[in-house]
Amino acid sequence: MKIGALKHRITFQTIESETNKNGFETEIYKDYKTLWAKVTNLHGKEYFEAAAIQKEKTVKFIIRATAGIDETMRIIFQGRAYNITFIDNIKYENKYMEIKALEVDDNG
């Protein structure tokens, strides 16, 4: 892959528990790491497979291999949130990771 293909900025966020002023625990997202990525929509066979299980809002992000990224995180890209559904260490070479993530609806 040409390094110039990684032209979009994405931010990974982790979820943390915090106690609010009333003493209740709430979950909030905090920025973990911002990276360059190649971003593509699903197309062809992948799109139709995702549509069959109502996951047609799935987006693929390709980043350089980075330790600490897991499925409990979410991605912020162009003001939209995406829940990570799958992470693939491409060809087990530890060079690039392909991440599939599902866009979060406005109501959660």
PDB file of C-alpha atoms in Angstrom:
ATOM      1  CA  MET A   1       0.000   0.000   0.000  1.00  0.00           C
ATOM      2  CA  LYS A   2       1.209   3.477  -0.776  1.00  0.00           C
ATOM      3  CA  ILE A   3       1.566   5.582   2.340  1.00  0.00           C
ATOM      4  CA  GLY A   4      -0.265   8.447   0.592  1.00  0.00           C
ATOM      5  CA  ALA A   5      -3.462   6.389   0.751  1.00  0.00           C
ATOM      6  CA  LEU A   6      -3.572   7.027   4.517  1.00  0.00           C
ATOM      7  CA  LYS A   7      -5.005  10.527   4.093  1.00  0.00           C
ATOM      8  CA  HIS A   8      -7.873  10.720   6.595  1.00  0.00           C
ATOM      9  CA  ARG A   9      -7.561  11.560  10.296  1.00  0.00           C
ATOM     10  CA  ILE A  10      -9.460   9.274  12.646  1.00  0.00           C
ATOM     11  CA  THR A  11      -9.578   9.269  16.430  1.00  0.00           C
ATOM     12  CA  PHE A  12      -9.906   6.180  18.584  1.00  0.00           C
ATOM     13  CA  GLN A  13     -11.836   6.605  21.807  1.00  0.00           C
ATOM     14  CA  THR A  14     -12.059   4.443  24.918  1.00  0.00           C
ATOM     15  CA  ILE A  15     -15.031   4.264  27.225  1.00  0.00           C
ATOM     16  CA  GLU A  16     -14.464   5.096  30.878  1.00  0.00           C
ATOM     17  CA  SER A  17     -16.635   5.272  33.973  1.00  0.00           C
ATOM     18  CA  GLU A  18     -16.906   8.580  35.772  1.00  0.00           C
ATOM     19  CA  THR A  19     -18.885   9.630  38.815  1.00  0.00           C
ATOM     20  CA  ASN A  20     -21.086  12.660  38.181  1.00  0.00           C
ATOM     21  CA  LYS A  21     -21.935  15.374  40.720  1.00  0.00           C
ATOM     22  CA  ASN A  22     -24.956  13.371  41.946  1.00  0.00           C
ATOM     23  CA  GLY A  23     -22.797  10.335  42.739  1.00  0.00           C
ATOM     24  CA  PHE A  24     -23.962   8.211  39.816  1.00  0.00           C
ATOM     25  CA  GLU A  25     -21.547   6.433  37.536  1.00  0.00           C
ATOM     26  CA  THR A  26     -21.751   7.461  33.908  1.00  0.00           C
ATOM     27  CA  GLU A  27     -19.831   6.194  30.918  1.00  0.00           C
ATOM     28  CA  ILE A  28     -17.974   8.723  28.802  1.00  0.00           C
ATOM     29  CA  TYR A  29     -15.692   8.425  25.788  1.00  0.00           C
ATOM     30  CA  LYS A  30     -12.175   9.813  25.968  1.00  0.00           C
ATOM     31  CA  ASP A  31      -9.769  10.263  23.077  1.00  0.00           C
ATOM     32  CA  TYR A  32      -7.109   7.550  23.013  1.00  0.00           C
ATOM     33  CA  LYS A  33      -5.124   8.072  19.819  1.00  0.00           C
ATOM     34  CA  THR A  34      -5.436   9.975  16.529  1.00  0.00           C
ATOM     35  CA  LEU A  35      -4.002   8.324  13.417  1.00  0.00           C
ATOM     36  CA  TRP A  36      -3.925   8.567   9.630  1.00  0.00           C
ATOM     37  CA  ALA A  37      -6.143   6.054   7.822  1.00  0.00           C
ATOM     38  CA  LYS A  38      -7.461   4.928   4.477  1.00  0.00           C
ATOM     39  CA  VAL A  39     -11.259   4.956   4.652  1.00  0.00           C
ATOM     40  CA  THR A  40     -13.556   3.075   2.278  1.00  0.00           C
ATOM     41  CA  ASN A  41     -17.175   2.006   2.195  1.00  0.00           C
ATOM     42  CA  LEU A  42     -18.101  -1.599   1.615  1.00  0.00           C
ATOM     43  CA  HIS A  43     -18.911  -2.426  -1.993  1.00  0.00           C
ATOM     44  CA  GLY A  44     -19.778  -5.415  -4.107  1.00  0.00           C
ATOM     45  CA  LYS A  45     -20.045  -8.749  -2.325  1.00  0.00           C
ATOM     46  CA  GLU A  46     -19.044  -7.271   1.072  1.00  0.00           C
ATOM     47  CA  TYR A  47     -21.825  -4.685   0.889  1.00  0.00           C
ATOM     48  CA  PHE A  48     -24.519  -7.218   0.041  1.00  0.00           C
ATOM     49  CA  GLU A  49     -23.368  -9.554   2.808  1.00  0.00           C
ATOM     50  CA  ALA A  50     -23.514  -6.672   5.297  1.00  0.00           C
ATOM     51  CA  ALA A  51     -26.931  -5.553   4.036  1.00  0.00           C
ATOM     52  CA  ALA A  52     -28.281  -9.057   4.598  1.00  0.00           C
ATOM     53  CA  ILE A  53     -27.643  -8.661   8.336  1.00  0.00           C
ATOM     54  CA  GLN A  54     -28.574  -4.937   8.524  1.00  0.00           C
ATOM     55  CA  LYS A  55     -24.968  -3.767   8.805  1.00  0.00           C
ATOM     56  CA  GLU A  56     -24.797  -1.801   5.563  1.00  0.00           C
ATOM     57  CA  LYS A  57     -23.398   1.259   7.389  1.00  0.00           C
ATOM     58  CA  THR A  58     -20.111  -0.587   7.876  1.00  0.00           C
ATOM     59  CA  VAL A  59     -16.923   1.270   6.922  1.00  0.00           C
ATOM     60  CA  LYS A  60     -13.400  -0.101   6.485  1.00  0.00           C
ATOM     61  CA  PHE A  61     -10.478   1.763   8.017  1.00  0.00           C
ATOM     62  CA  ILE A  62      -6.904   0.748   7.208  1.00  0.00           C
ATOM     63  CA  ILE A  63      -4.177   2.024   9.543  1.00  0.00           C
ATOM     64  CA  ARG A  64      -0.571   1.189  10.281  1.00  0.00           C
ATOM     65  CA  ALA A  65      -0.337  -1.614  12.826  1.00  0.00           C
ATOM     66  CA  THR A  66      -0.754  -0.080  16.249  1.00  0.00           C
ATOM     67  CA  ALA A  67      -0.675  -1.784  19.641  1.00  0.00           C
ATOM     68  CA  GLY A  68      -3.525  -1.182  22.046  1.00  0.00           C
ATOM     69  CA  ILE A  69      -6.404  -0.949  19.542  1.00  0.00           C
ATOM     70  CA  ASP A  70      -9.294  -3.333  20.300  1.00  0.00           C
ATOM     71  CA  GLU A  71     -13.007  -3.936  19.704  1.00  0.00           C
ATOM     72  CA  THR A  72     -14.079  -2.126  22.888  1.00  0.00           C
ATOM     73  CA  MET A  73     -13.127   1.213  21.322  1.00  0.00           C
ATOM     74  CA  ARG A  74     -14.911   3.390  18.837  1.00  0.00           C
ATOM     75  CA  ILE A  75     -13.689   5.580  15.982  1.00  0.00           C
ATOM     76  CA  ILE A  76     -14.574   9.190  15.295  1.00  0.00           C
ATOM     77  CA  PHE A  77     -14.342  10.122  11.605  1.00  0.00           C
ATOM     78  CA  GLN A  78     -15.709  13.357  10.123  1.00  0.00           C
ATOM     79  CA  GLY A  79     -17.859  13.963  13.196  1.00  0.00           C
ATOM     80  CA  ARG A  80     -19.481  10.516  13.127  1.00  0.00           C
ATOM     81  CA  ALA A  81     -18.956   7.684  15.593  1.00  0.00           C
ATOM     82  CA  TYR A  82     -18.264   4.098  14.528  1.00  0.00           C
ATOM     83  CA  ASN A  83     -18.254   1.048  16.818  1.00  0.00           C
ATOM     84  CA  ILE A  84     -15.435  -1.349  15.960  1.00  0.00           C
ATOM     85  CA  THR A  85     -16.737  -4.782  14.973  1.00  0.00           C
ATOM     86  CA  PHE A  86     -13.617  -6.493  13.589  1.00  0.00           C
ATOM     87  CA  ILE A  87      -9.847  -5.942  13.515  1.00  0.00           C
ATOM     88  CA  ASP A  88      -7.602  -7.800  11.067  1.00  0.00           C
ATOM     89  CA  ASN A  89      -3.805  -7.773  11.183  1.00  0.00           C
ATOM     90  CA  ILE A  90      -3.399  -7.952   7.402  1.00  0.00           C
ATOM     91  CA  LYS A  91      -1.487 -11.115   6.428  1.00  0.00           C
ATOM     92  CA  TYR A  92      -0.083 -11.234  10.003  1.00  0.00           C
ATOM     93  CA  GLU A  93       2.748  -8.960   8.856  1.00  0.00           C
ATOM     94  CA  ASN A  94       2.252  -6.382  11.642  1.00  0.00           C
ATOM     95  CA  LYS A  95       2.372  -3.590   9.051  1.00  0.00           C
ATOM     96  CA  TYR A  96      -1.276  -2.644   8.531  1.00  0.00           C
ATOM     97  CA  MET A  97      -4.577  -3.301  10.274  1.00  0.00           C
ATOM     98  CA  GLU A  98      -7.984  -3.389   8.603  1.00  0.00           C
ATOM     99  CA  ILE A  99     -10.764  -2.329  10.938  1.00  0.00           C
ATOM    100  CA  LYS A 100     -14.438  -2.769  10.143  1.00  0.00           C
ATOM    101  CA  ALA A 101     -16.723  -0.490  12.079  1.00  0.00           C
ATOM    102  CA  LEU A 102     -20.454   0.136  12.130  1.00  0.00           C
ATOM    103  CA  GLU A 103     -21.746   3.714  12.166  1.00  0.00           C
ATOM    104  CA  VAL A 104     -23.617   4.603  15.358  1.00  0.00           C
ATOM    105  CA  ASP A 105     -27.130   5.948  14.800  1.00  0.00           C
ATOM    106  CA  ASP A 106     -27.872   9.455  16.087  1.00  0.00           C
ATOM    107  CA  ASN A 107     -29.982   8.002  18.891  1.00  0.00           C
ATOM    108  CA  GLY A 108     -27.235   5.662  20.085  1.00  0.00           C
TER     109      GLY A 108
END
